[in-house]
PDB file of C-alpha atoms in Angstrom:
ATOM      1  CA  MET A   1       9.822  49.742  24.490  1.00  0.00           C
ATOM      2  CA  THR A   2       7.941  47.284  22.379  1.00  0.00           C
ATOM      3  CA  VAL A   3       9.485  44.229  20.839  1.00  0.00           C
ATOM      4  CA  SER A   4       7.994  43.165  17.553  1.00  0.00           C
ATOM      5  CA  SER A   5       8.199  39.553  16.589  1.00  0.00           C
ATOM      6  CA  THR A   6       7.512  38.251  13.132  1.00  0.00           C
ATOM      7  CA  ALA A   7       5.809  34.877  13.020  1.00  0.00           C
ATOM      8  CA  PRO A   8       7.169  32.503  10.378  1.00  0.00           C
ATOM      9  CA  ALA A   9       4.989  32.084   7.337  1.00  0.00           C
ATOM     10  CA  GLU A  10       2.892  28.982   7.476  1.00  0.00           C
ATOM     11  CA  GLU A  11       4.160  26.321   5.115  1.00  0.00           C
ATOM     12  CA  SER A  12       1.632  25.158   2.544  1.00  0.00           C
ATOM     13  CA  PRO A  13       0.753  21.440   2.487  1.00  0.00           C
ATOM     14  CA  PHE A  14       1.845  21.139  -1.147  1.00  0.00           C
ATOM     15  CA  ARG A  15       5.273  22.607  -0.424  1.00  0.00           C
ATOM     16  CA  ARG A  16       5.648  20.375   2.621  1.00  0.00           C
ATOM     17  CA  LEU A  17       4.863  17.319   0.496  1.00  0.00           C
ATOM     18  CA  LEU A  18       7.415  18.382  -2.112  1.00  0.00           C
ATOM     19  CA  MET A  19      10.086  18.833   0.541  1.00  0.00           C
ATOM     20  CA  GLN A  20       9.342  15.439   2.067  1.00  0.00           C
ATOM     21  CA  PHE A  21       9.455  13.836  -1.360  1.00  0.00           C
ATOM     22  CA  ALA A  22      12.777  15.517  -2.169  1.00  0.00           C
ATOM     23  CA  GLU A  23      14.327  14.122   1.018  1.00  0.00           C
ATOM     24  CA  ASN A  24      14.278  10.598  -0.408  1.00  0.00           C
ATOM     25  CA  ARG A  25      17.103  10.024  -2.883  1.00  0.00           C
ATOM     26  CA  LEU A  26      15.587   6.856  -4.302  1.00  0.00           C
ATOM     27  CA  ALA A  27      12.375   8.715  -5.091  1.00  0.00           C
ATOM     28  CA  LEU A  28      14.350  11.427  -6.886  1.00  0.00           C
ATOM     29  CA  VAL A  29      16.264   8.780  -8.826  1.00  0.00           C
ATOM     30  CA  GLY A  30      12.966   7.177  -9.819  1.00  0.00           C
ATOM     31  CA  LEU A  31      11.520  10.529 -10.898  1.00  0.00           C
ATOM     32  CA  ALA A  32      14.640  11.381 -12.904  1.00  0.00           C
ATOM     33  CA  LEU A  33      14.591   7.950 -14.514  1.00  0.00           C
ATOM     34  CA  LEU A  34      10.923   8.322 -15.404  1.00  0.00           C
ATOM     35  CA  LEU A  35      11.463  11.779 -16.920  1.00  0.00           C
ATOM     36  CA  LEU A  36      14.512  10.525 -18.819  1.00  0.00           C
ATOM     37  CA  LEU A  37      12.318   7.913 -20.495  1.00  0.00           C
ATOM     38  CA  ALA A  38       9.031   9.797 -20.793  1.00  0.00           C
ATOM     39  CA  VAL A  39      10.273  13.098 -22.265  1.00  0.00           C
ATOM     40  CA  PRO A  40      12.147  11.535 -25.238  1.00  0.00           C
ATOM     41  CA  ALA A  41       9.187   9.213 -25.813  1.00  0.00           C
ATOM     42  CA  ILE A  42       6.779  12.152 -25.985  1.00  0.00           C
ATOM     43  CA  LEU A  43       9.130  13.961 -28.384  1.00  0.00           C
ATOM     44  CA  ALA A  44       9.834  10.807 -30.424  1.00  0.00           C
ATOM     45  CA  PRO A  45       8.344  12.078 -33.740  1.00  0.00           C
ATOM     46  CA  TRP A  46      10.770  15.032 -33.652  1.00  0.00           C
ATOM     47  CA  ILE A  47      13.962  13.603 -32.095  1.00  0.00           C
ATOM     48  CA  ALA A  48      14.004   9.953 -33.204  1.00  0.00           C
ATOM     49  CA  PRO A  49      16.731   9.233 -35.786  1.00  0.00           C
ATOM     50  CA  GLN A  50      14.200   7.393 -37.940  1.00  0.00           C
ATOM     51  CA  ASN A  51      10.485   6.856 -38.282  1.00  0.00           C
ATOM     52  CA  PRO A  52      10.512   3.071 -37.808  1.00  0.00           C
ATOM     53  CA  TYR A  53       7.026   2.694 -39.299  1.00  0.00           C
ATOM     54  CA  ASP A  54       7.698   4.593 -42.519  1.00  0.00           C
ATOM     55  CA  ILE A  55       8.450   1.803 -44.987  1.00  0.00           C
ATOM     56  CA  GLY A  56       9.994   4.224 -47.464  1.00  0.00           C
ATOM     57  CA  SER A  57      12.750   5.178 -45.001  1.00  0.00           C
ATOM     58  CA  LEU A  58      13.864   1.580 -44.360  1.00  0.00           C
ATOM     59  CA  ASP A  59      16.616  -0.258 -46.219  1.00  0.00           C
ATOM     60  CA  ILE A  60      16.344  -4.043 -45.941  1.00  0.00           C
ATOM     61  CA  LEU A  61      20.131  -4.302 -46.321  1.00  0.00           C
ATOM     62  CA  ASP A  62      20.441  -2.694 -42.868  1.00  0.00           C
ATOM     63  CA  SER A  63      18.492  -5.475 -41.112  1.00  0.00           C
ATOM     64  CA  GLN A  64      19.917  -7.053 -37.937  1.00  0.00           C
ATOM     65  CA  MET A  65      22.900  -4.717 -37.754  1.00  0.00           C
ATOM     66  CA  PRO A  66      24.712  -4.696 -34.382  1.00  0.00           C
ATOM     67  CA  PRO A  67      24.736  -1.615 -32.104  1.00  0.00           C
ATOM     68  CA  GLY A  68      26.929   1.220 -33.310  1.00  0.00           C
ATOM     69  CA  SER A  69      26.683   0.316 -37.000  1.00  0.00           C
ATOM     70  CA  MET A  70      26.043   2.886 -39.717  1.00  0.00           C
ATOM     71  CA  GLY A  71      23.674   2.314 -42.616  1.00  0.00           C
ATOM     72  CA  GLU A  72      25.368   2.616 -46.008  1.00  0.00           C
ATOM     73  CA  MET A  73      22.308   3.962 -47.818  1.00  0.00           C
ATOM     74  CA  THR A  74      20.562   5.831 -44.997  1.00  0.00           C
ATOM     75  CA  GLY A  75      23.661   7.277 -43.324  1.00  0.00           C
ATOM     76  CA  ILE A  76      22.067   6.753 -39.909  1.00  0.00           C
ATOM     77  CA  THR A  77      24.150   5.535 -36.990  1.00  0.00           C
ATOM     78  CA  TYR A  78      22.186   2.744 -35.332  1.00  0.00           C
ATOM     79  CA  TRP A  79      23.312   3.193 -31.742  1.00  0.00           C
ATOM     80  CA  LEU A  80      21.174   0.262 -30.532  1.00  0.00           C
ATOM     81  CA  GLY A  81      21.297  -1.724 -33.781  1.00  0.00           C
ATOM     82  CA  THR A  82      18.449  -2.674 -36.107  1.00  0.00           C
ATOM     83  CA  ASP A  83      15.838  -5.422 -36.088  1.00  0.00           C
ATOM     84  CA  SER A  84      14.894  -7.963 -38.746  1.00  0.00           C
ATOM     85  CA  GLN A  85      12.898  -5.317 -40.650  1.00  0.00           C
ATOM     86  CA  ALA A  86      15.809  -2.834 -40.729  1.00  0.00           C
ATOM     87  CA  ARG A  87      14.176  -0.564 -38.174  1.00  0.00           C
ATOM     88  CA  ASP A  88      16.399   1.456 -35.871  1.00  0.00           C
ATOM     89  CA  VAL A  89      15.962  -0.108 -32.419  1.00  0.00           C
ATOM     90  CA  LEU A  90      16.502   3.242 -30.654  1.00  0.00           C
ATOM     91  CA  SER A  91      13.732   4.865 -32.683  1.00  0.00           C
ATOM     92  CA  ALA A  92      11.472   1.847 -32.207  1.00  0.00           C
ATOM     93  CA  VAL A  93      12.030   1.979 -28.435  1.00  0.00           C
ATOM     94  CA  LEU A  94      11.133   5.690 -28.326  1.00  0.00           C
ATOM     95  CA  PHE A  95       7.939   5.153 -30.320  1.00  0.00           C
ATOM     96  CA  GLY A  96       7.135   1.973 -28.365  1.00  0.00           C
ATOM     97  CA  MET A  97       7.593   3.759 -25.029  1.00  0.00           C
ATOM     98  CA  ARG A  98       5.298   6.503 -26.300  1.00  0.00           C
ATOM     99  CA  THR A  99       2.552   3.957 -27.023  1.00  0.00           C
ATOM    100  CA  SER A 100       3.027   2.122 -23.708  1.00  0.00           C
ATOM    101  CA  LEU A 101       2.877   5.328 -21.668  1.00  0.00           C
ATOM    102  CA  LEU A 102      -0.185   6.521 -23.579  1.00  0.00           C
ATOM    103  CA  VAL A 103      -2.066   3.271 -22.955  1.00  0.00           C
ATOM    104  CA  ALA A 104      -1.078   3.234 -19.275  1.00  0.00           C
ATOM    105  CA  PHE A 105      -1.938   6.890 -18.599  1.00  0.00           C
ATOM    106  CA  VAL A 106      -5.320   6.838 -20.329  1.00  0.00           C
ATOM    107  CA  SER A 107      -6.386   3.516 -18.816  1.00  0.00           C
ATOM    108  CA  VAL A 108      -5.317   4.459 -15.279  1.00  0.00           C
ATOM    109  CA  SER A 109      -6.995   7.878 -15.505  1.00  0.00           C
ATOM    110  CA  ALA A 110     -10.274   6.347 -16.675  1.00  0.00           C
ATOM    111  CA  SER A 111     -10.031   3.582 -14.067  1.00  0.00           C
ATOM    112  CA  LEU A 112      -9.461   6.173 -11.337  1.00  0.00           C
ATOM    113  CA  LEU A 113     -12.514   8.159 -12.448  1.00  0.00           C
ATOM    114  CA  ILE A 114     -14.800   5.132 -12.628  1.00  0.00           C
ATOM    115  CA  GLY A 115     -13.483   3.348  -9.544  1.00  0.00           C
ATOM    116  CA  ALA A 116     -13.475   6.436  -7.336  1.00  0.00           C
ATOM    117  CA  THR A 117     -17.062   7.264  -8.331  1.00  0.00           C
ATOM    118  CA  VAL A 118     -18.248   3.732  -7.603  1.00  0.00           C
ATOM    119  CA  GLY A 119     -16.384   3.531  -4.271  1.00  0.00           C
ATOM    120  CA  LEU A 120     -17.507   6.932  -3.016  1.00  0.00           C
ATOM    121  CA  CYS A 121     -21.159   6.310  -3.915  1.00  0.00           C
ATOM    122  CA  ALA A 122     -21.061   2.902  -2.229  1.00  0.00           C
ATOM    123  CA  ALA A 123     -19.632   4.369   0.980  1.00  0.00           C
ATOM    124  CA  TYR A 124     -21.870   7.432   1.045  1.00  0.00           C
ATOM    125  CA  PHE A 125     -25.213   5.735   0.404  1.00  0.00           C
ATOM    126  CA  GLY A 126     -24.465   2.374   2.034  1.00  0.00           C
ATOM    127  CA  GLY A 127     -27.220  -0.215   2.326  1.00  0.00           C
ATOM    128  CA  TRP A 128     -28.131  -2.407  -0.623  1.00  0.00           C
ATOM    129  CA  LEU A 129     -26.242  -0.200  -3.107  1.00  0.00           C
ATOM    130  CA  ASP A 130     -23.014  -0.636  -1.154  1.00  0.00           C
ATOM    131  CA  ALA A 131     -23.549  -4.400  -0.932  1.00  0.00           C
ATOM    132  CA  LEU A 132     -24.321  -4.701  -4.653  1.00  0.00           C
ATOM    133  CA  LEU A 133     -21.376  -2.601  -5.854  1.00  0.00           C
ATOM    134  CA  MET A 134     -18.896  -4.272  -3.530  1.00  0.00           C
ATOM    135  CA  ARG A 135     -19.994  -7.756  -4.574  1.00  0.00           C
ATOM    136  CA  ILE A 136     -19.321  -6.742  -8.180  1.00  0.00           C
ATOM    137  CA  VAL A 137     -15.895  -5.497  -7.086  1.00  0.00           C
ATOM    138  CA  ASP A 138     -15.240  -8.774  -5.224  1.00  0.00           C
ATOM    139  CA  ILE A 139     -16.110 -10.783  -8.325  1.00  0.00           C
ATOM    140  CA  GLN A 140     -13.843  -8.592 -10.440  1.00  0.00           C
ATOM    141  CA  LEU A 141     -10.914  -8.946  -8.044  1.00  0.00           C
ATOM    142  CA  SER A 142     -11.328 -12.719  -7.750  1.00  0.00           C
ATOM    143  CA  PHE A 143     -10.091 -13.245 -11.323  1.00  0.00           C
ATOM    144  CA  PRO A 144      -6.449 -12.831 -12.395  1.00  0.00           C
ATOM    145  CA  ALA A 145      -5.874  -9.559 -14.228  1.00  0.00           C
ATOM    146  CA  ILE A 146      -4.260 -11.192 -17.251  1.00  0.00           C
ATOM    147  CA  LEU A 147      -7.198 -13.608 -17.608  1.00  0.00           C
ATOM    148  CA  VAL A 148      -9.766 -10.783 -17.563  1.00  0.00           C
ATOM    149  CA  ALA A 149      -7.729  -8.814 -20.105  1.00  0.00           C
ATOM    150  CA  LEU A 150      -7.420 -11.823 -22.424  1.00  0.00           C
ATOM    151  CA  ILE A 151     -11.174 -12.471 -22.218  1.00  0.00           C
ATOM    152  CA  MET A 152     -11.948  -8.825 -23.012  1.00  0.00           C
ATOM    153  CA  LEU A 153      -9.596  -8.751 -25.990  1.00  0.00           C
ATOM    154  CA  SER A 154     -10.983 -12.031 -27.310  1.00  0.00           C
ATOM    155  CA  ILE A 155     -14.405 -10.366 -27.312  1.00  0.00           C
ATOM    156  CA  LEU A 156     -13.425  -6.880 -28.492  1.00  0.00           C
ATOM    157  CA  GLY A 157     -10.618  -7.794 -30.881  1.00  0.00           C
ATOM    158  CA  GLN A 158      -7.200  -6.227 -31.396  1.00  0.00           C
ATOM    159  CA  GLY A 159      -6.588  -2.496 -31.318  1.00  0.00           C
ATOM    160  CA  LEU A 160      -5.158   0.313 -29.211  1.00  0.00           C
ATOM    161  CA  ASP A 161      -8.573   1.405 -27.962  1.00  0.00           C
ATOM    162  CA  LYS A 162      -9.501  -2.214 -27.202  1.00  0.00           C
ATOM    163  CA  VAL A 163      -6.394  -2.632 -25.038  1.00  0.00           C
ATOM    164  CA  ILE A 164      -7.262   0.538 -23.121  1.00  0.00           C
ATOM    165  CA  ILE A 165     -10.806  -0.719 -22.493  1.00  0.00           C
ATOM    166  CA  ALA A 166      -9.465  -4.088 -21.312  1.00  0.00           C
ATOM    167  CA  LEU A 167      -7.069  -2.393 -18.884  1.00  0.00           C
ATOM    168  CA  ILE A 168      -9.866  -0.190 -17.538  1.00  0.00           C
ATOM    169  CA  VAL A 169     -12.001  -3.264 -16.865  1.00  0.00           C
ATOM    170  CA  VAL A 170      -9.062  -4.865 -15.066  1.00  0.00           C
ATOM    171  CA  GLN A 171      -8.077  -1.881 -12.890  1.00  0.00           C
ATOM    172  CA  TRP A 172     -11.198   0.045 -11.871  1.00  0.00           C
ATOM    173  CA  ALA A 173     -12.037  -2.337  -9.020  1.00  0.00           C
ATOM    174  CA  TYR A 174      -8.791  -1.510  -7.173  1.00  0.00           C
ATOM    175  CA  PHE A 175      -9.731   2.163  -7.069  1.00  0.00           C
ATOM    176  CA  ALA A 176     -13.308   1.369  -6.048  1.00  0.00           C
ATOM    177  CA  ARG A 177     -12.147  -0.703  -3.080  1.00  0.00           C
ATOM    178  CA  THR A 178      -9.627   1.939  -1.983  1.00  0.00           C
ATOM    179  CA  ALA A 179     -12.077   4.833  -2.374  1.00  0.00           C
ATOM    180  CA  ARG A 180     -14.781   3.029  -0.401  1.00  0.00           C
ATOM    181  CA  GLY A 181     -12.423   2.186   2.470  1.00  0.00           C
ATOM    182  CA  THR A 182     -11.246   5.785   2.783  1.00  0.00           C
ATOM    183  CA  ALA A 183     -14.732   7.253   2.358  1.00  0.00           C
ATOM    184  CA  LEU A 184     -16.161   5.050   5.125  1.00  0.00           C
ATOM    185  CA  VAL A 185     -13.828   6.821   7.551  1.00  0.00           C
ATOM    186  CA  GLU A 186     -14.459  10.296   6.161  1.00  0.00           C
ATOM    187  CA  ARG A 187     -18.267  10.156   5.874  1.00  0.00           C
ATOM    188  CA  ASN A 188     -18.757  10.355   9.662  1.00  0.00           C
ATOM    189  CA  ARG A 189     -16.510  13.374  10.165  1.00  0.00           C
ATOM    190  CA  GLU A 190     -17.823  16.775  11.162  1.00  0.00           C
ATOM    191  CA  TYR A 191     -17.530  18.469   7.781  1.00  0.00           C
ATOM    192  CA  ILE A 192     -19.689  15.802   6.108  1.00  0.00           C
ATOM    193  CA  LEU A 193     -22.272  15.992   8.895  1.00  0.00           C
ATOM    194  CA  ALA A 194     -22.305  19.788   8.572  1.00  0.00           C
ATOM    195  CA  ALA A 195     -22.811  19.532   4.807  1.00  0.00           C
ATOM    196  CA  ARG A 196     -25.756  17.223   5.362  1.00  0.00           C
ATOM    197  CA  CYS A 197     -27.248  19.610   7.914  1.00  0.00           C
ATOM    198  CA  LEU A 198     -27.030  22.380   5.307  1.00  0.00           C
ATOM    199  CA  SER A 199     -29.080  20.151   2.966  1.00  0.00           C
ATOM    200  CA  LEU A 200     -26.406  20.133   0.278  1.00  0.00           C
ATOM    201  CA  GLY A 201     -26.955  17.777  -2.631  1.00  0.00           C
ATOM    202  CA  TRP A 202     -25.291  14.377  -2.595  1.00  0.00           C
ATOM    203  CA  ARG A 203     -23.293  15.165  -5.731  1.00  0.00           C
ATOM    204  CA  ARG A 204     -21.794  18.249  -4.113  1.00  0.00           C
ATOM    205  CA  ILE A 205     -21.022  16.411  -0.890  1.00  0.00           C
ATOM    206  CA  ILE A 206     -19.380  13.473  -2.670  1.00  0.00           C
ATOM    207  CA  PHE A 207     -17.333  15.284  -5.305  1.00  0.00           C
ATOM    208  CA  ARG A 208     -16.556  18.605  -3.571  1.00  0.00           C
ATOM    209  CA  HIS A 209     -16.152  17.524   0.040  1.00  0.00           C
ATOM    210  CA  LEU A 210     -15.621  13.769   0.258  1.00  0.00           C
ATOM    211  CA  LEU A 211     -13.475  13.181  -2.840  1.00  0.00           C
ATOM    212  CA  PRO A 212     -10.682  15.711  -2.057  1.00  0.00           C
ATOM    213  CA  ASN A 213     -10.101  14.070   1.329  1.00  0.00           C
ATOM    214  CA  CYS A 214      -9.959  10.603  -0.253  1.00  0.00           C
ATOM    215  CA  LEU A 215      -7.479  11.536  -2.995  1.00  0.00           C
ATOM    216  CA  PRO A 216      -4.106  10.774  -1.299  1.00  0.00           C
ATOM    217  CA  PRO A 217      -4.462   6.963  -1.267  1.00  0.00           C
ATOM    218  CA  LEU A 218      -6.052   7.056  -4.738  1.00  0.00           C
ATOM    219  CA  ILE A 219      -3.050   8.982  -6.084  1.00  0.00           C
ATOM    220  CA  VAL A 220      -0.704   6.364  -4.647  1.00  0.00           C
ATOM    221  CA  ILE A 221      -2.727   3.522  -6.181  1.00  0.00           C
ATOM    222  CA  ALA A 222      -2.801   5.359  -9.526  1.00  0.00           C
ATOM    223  CA  THR A 223       0.985   5.784  -9.521  1.00  0.00           C
ATOM    224  CA  ILE A 224       1.609   2.128  -8.768  1.00  0.00           C
ATOM    225  CA  ASP A 225      -1.065   1.060 -11.253  1.00  0.00           C
ATOM    226  CA  LEU A 226       0.788   2.924 -14.006  1.00  0.00           C
ATOM    227  CA  ALA A 227       3.611   0.408 -13.689  1.00  0.00           C
ATOM    228  CA  HIS A 228       1.106  -2.443 -13.537  1.00  0.00           C
ATOM    229  CA  ALA A 229      -0.666  -1.175 -16.669  1.00  0.00           C
ATOM    230  CA  ILE A 230       2.604  -0.875 -18.611  1.00  0.00           C
ATOM    231  CA  ALA A 231       3.624  -4.403 -17.619  1.00  0.00           C
ATOM    232  CA  LEU A 232       0.192  -5.859 -18.404  1.00  0.00           C
ATOM    233  CA  GLU A 233       0.009  -4.121 -21.776  1.00  0.00           C
ATOM    234  CA  ALA A 234       3.500  -5.374 -22.615  1.00  0.00           C
ATOM    235  CA  THR A 235       2.427  -8.908 -21.692  1.00  0.00           C
ATOM    236  CA  LEU A 236      -0.639  -8.705 -23.926  1.00  0.00           C
ATOM    237  CA  SER A 237       1.407  -7.330 -26.818  1.00  0.00           C
ATOM    238  CA  PHE A 238       4.059 -10.008 -26.298  1.00  0.00           C
ATOM    239  CA  LEU A 239       1.315 -12.630 -26.584  1.00  0.00           C
ATOM    240  CA  GLY A 240       0.160 -11.029 -29.842  1.00  0.00           C
ATOM    241  CA  VAL A 241      -3.262  -9.842 -28.653  1.00  0.00           C
ATOM    242  CA  GLY A 242      -2.354  -6.272 -27.701  1.00  0.00           C
ATOM    243  CA  VAL A 243      -1.740  -3.217 -29.832  1.00  0.00           C
ATOM    244  CA  PRO A 244      -1.700  -3.553 -33.659  1.00  0.00           C
ATOM    245  CA  VAL A 245       1.493  -3.818 -35.712  1.00  0.00           C
ATOM    246  CA  THR A 246       1.095  -0.218 -36.916  1.00  0.00           C
ATOM    247  CA  GLN A 247       1.372   1.038 -33.301  1.00  0.00           C
ATOM    248  CA  PRO A 248       3.720  -1.415 -31.600  1.00  0.00           C
ATOM    249  CA  SER A 249       4.593  -1.015 -27.943  1.00  0.00           C
ATOM    250  CA  LEU A 250       7.579  -2.248 -25.964  1.00  0.00           C
ATOM    251  CA  GLY A 251       5.953  -5.639 -25.475  1.00  0.00           C
ATOM    252  CA  MET A 252       5.593  -6.174 -29.215  1.00  0.00           C
ATOM    253  CA  LEU A 253       9.197  -5.056 -29.802  1.00  0.00           C
ATOM    254  CA  ILE A 254      10.380  -7.645 -27.289  1.00  0.00           C
ATOM    255  CA  ALA A 255       8.260 -10.309 -28.992  1.00  0.00           C
ATOM    256  CA  ASN A 256       9.617  -9.378 -32.441  1.00  0.00           C
ATOM    257  CA  GLY A 257      13.191 -10.044 -31.361  1.00  0.00           C
ATOM    258  CA  PHE A 258      12.552 -13.017 -29.099  1.00  0.00           C
ATOM    259  CA  GLU A 259      13.133 -15.553 -31.884  1.00  0.00           C
ATOM    260  CA  PHE A 260      16.589 -14.074 -32.587  1.00  0.00           C
ATOM    261  CA  MET A 261      17.863 -14.324 -29.004  1.00  0.00           C
ATOM    262  CA  LEU A 262      19.627 -17.651 -29.529  1.00  0.00           C
ATOM    263  CA  SER A 263      21.143 -16.523 -32.848  1.00  0.00           C
ATOM    264  CA  GLY A 264      23.211 -13.787 -31.188  1.00  0.00           C
ATOM    265  CA  HIS A 265      21.031 -10.812 -32.148  1.00  0.00           C
ATOM    266  CA  TYR A 266      20.290 -10.033 -28.521  1.00  0.00           C
ATOM    267  CA  TRP A 267      19.820  -6.277 -28.984  1.00  0.00           C
ATOM    268  CA  ILE A 268      16.466  -6.613 -30.769  1.00  0.00           C
ATOM    269  CA  SER A 269      14.748  -7.790 -27.564  1.00  0.00           C
ATOM    270  CA  VAL A 270      17.162  -6.744 -24.819  1.00  0.00           C
ATOM    271  CA  PHE A 271      17.054  -2.978 -25.309  1.00  0.00           C
ATOM    272  CA  PRO A 272      13.229  -2.734 -25.403  1.00  0.00           C
ATOM    273  CA  GLY A 273      13.192  -5.031 -22.353  1.00  0.00           C
ATOM    274  CA  VAL A 274      15.655  -2.775 -20.518  1.00  0.00           C
ATOM    275  CA  ALA A 275      13.551   0.291 -21.349  1.00  0.00           C
ATOM    276  CA  LEU A 276      10.433  -1.475 -20.059  1.00  0.00           C
ATOM    277  CA  ALA A 277      12.173  -2.538 -16.843  1.00  0.00           C
ATOM    278  CA  LEU A 278      13.570   0.961 -16.200  1.00  0.00           C
ATOM    279  CA  ALA A 279      10.145   2.563 -16.702  1.00  0.00           C
ATOM    280  CA  ILE A 280       8.535   0.166 -14.225  1.00  0.00           C
ATOM    281  CA  ILE A 281      11.356   0.637 -11.698  1.00  0.00           C
ATOM    282  CA  GLY A 282      11.119   4.433 -11.942  1.00  0.00           C
ATOM    283  CA  ILE A 283       7.350   4.465 -11.446  1.00  0.00           C
ATOM    284  CA  ASN A 284       7.561   2.046  -8.521  1.00  0.00           C
ATOM    285  CA  LEU A 285      10.249   4.125  -6.789  1.00  0.00           C
ATOM    286  CA  VAL A 286       8.112   7.259  -7.095  1.00  0.00           C
ATOM    287  CA  GLY A 287       4.934   5.471  -6.034  1.00  0.00           C
ATOM    288  CA  ASP A 288       6.573   3.777  -3.059  1.00  0.00           C
ATOM    289  CA  HIS A 289       7.723   7.079  -1.585  1.00  0.00           C
ATOM    290  CA  LEU A 290       4.443   8.822  -2.416  1.00  0.00           C
ATOM    291  CA  ARG A 291       2.758   6.216  -0.235  1.00  0.00           C
ATOM    292  CA  ASP A 292       4.886   7.331   2.718  1.00  0.00           C
ATOM    293  CA  VAL A 293       4.567  11.053   2.011  1.00  0.00           C
ATOM    294  CA  LEU A 294       0.772  10.999   1.612  1.00  0.00           C
ATOM    295  CA  ASN A 295       0.215   8.755   4.617  1.00  0.00           C
ATOM    296  CA  PRO A 296      -1.763  10.835   7.186  1.00  0.00           C
ATOM    297  CA  ARG A 297       0.072   9.106  10.038  1.00  0.00           C
ATOM    298  CA  ASN A 298       3.324  10.625   8.821  1.00  0.00           C
ATOM    299  CA  ALA A 299       1.914  14.153   8.576  1.00  0.00           C
ATOM    300  CA  GLN A 300       3.715  16.620  10.736  1.00  0.00           C
TER     301      GLN A 300
END
């Protein structure tokens, strides 16, 4: 008599990572918080009670109304109140979050692409190219991020695209340093040596063999840098050198209501500030657990 035994199906790495991520309640709270803010922001043009940047839809008589008030002419219930220009704060927060997330996502994605390319090339080729690129990275990292961003914006001027370029200049060096450190370990492994023995081109070795094995720490840095980019963009907008008035972000909304804080109209600045803080907290919670999940030492 033969006894047949069925071996359990091998669990895929992606599913294992998802299960490990789901085990952490704080990470799930952070993800839920991030989705709760990001999805309405993306759908803001369709679900916002008001287009806060359409002058024709604003009634100046509704300016600085407290939360829960209803506009007599517009008929809109201002759940978070209105600002000094009669804009619905809830709608302004949704549109502002949309701008902040757009700036952060685009800048971090471009920084990841540039920084990873620089770091991988420096580690793979070594020698004078590695020394040159890493000295440039060291110089970049020696300056405070806000100072570099202010210098870039003073040169480029104000604008959404200018802010994105400034954030890319600030952030790419972090990815370059991380990619180089990981690639230095990976370049001496057997699969890289085998690829070299097969006379594969350096582009194929770097981007098809080396890059995939260096992605986990880069993904963690990118997640954490999203929060850093949102905070830095908000700081620049608060200082008046960030995004233009026609595309205000959360930082500009906070700055617009800052002068009314002592007069009792707290909601103009507080609610955009709360939205900004919750977005940063959610991203940091997700990024902090991703760091543990993607750590090779914790792999089972």
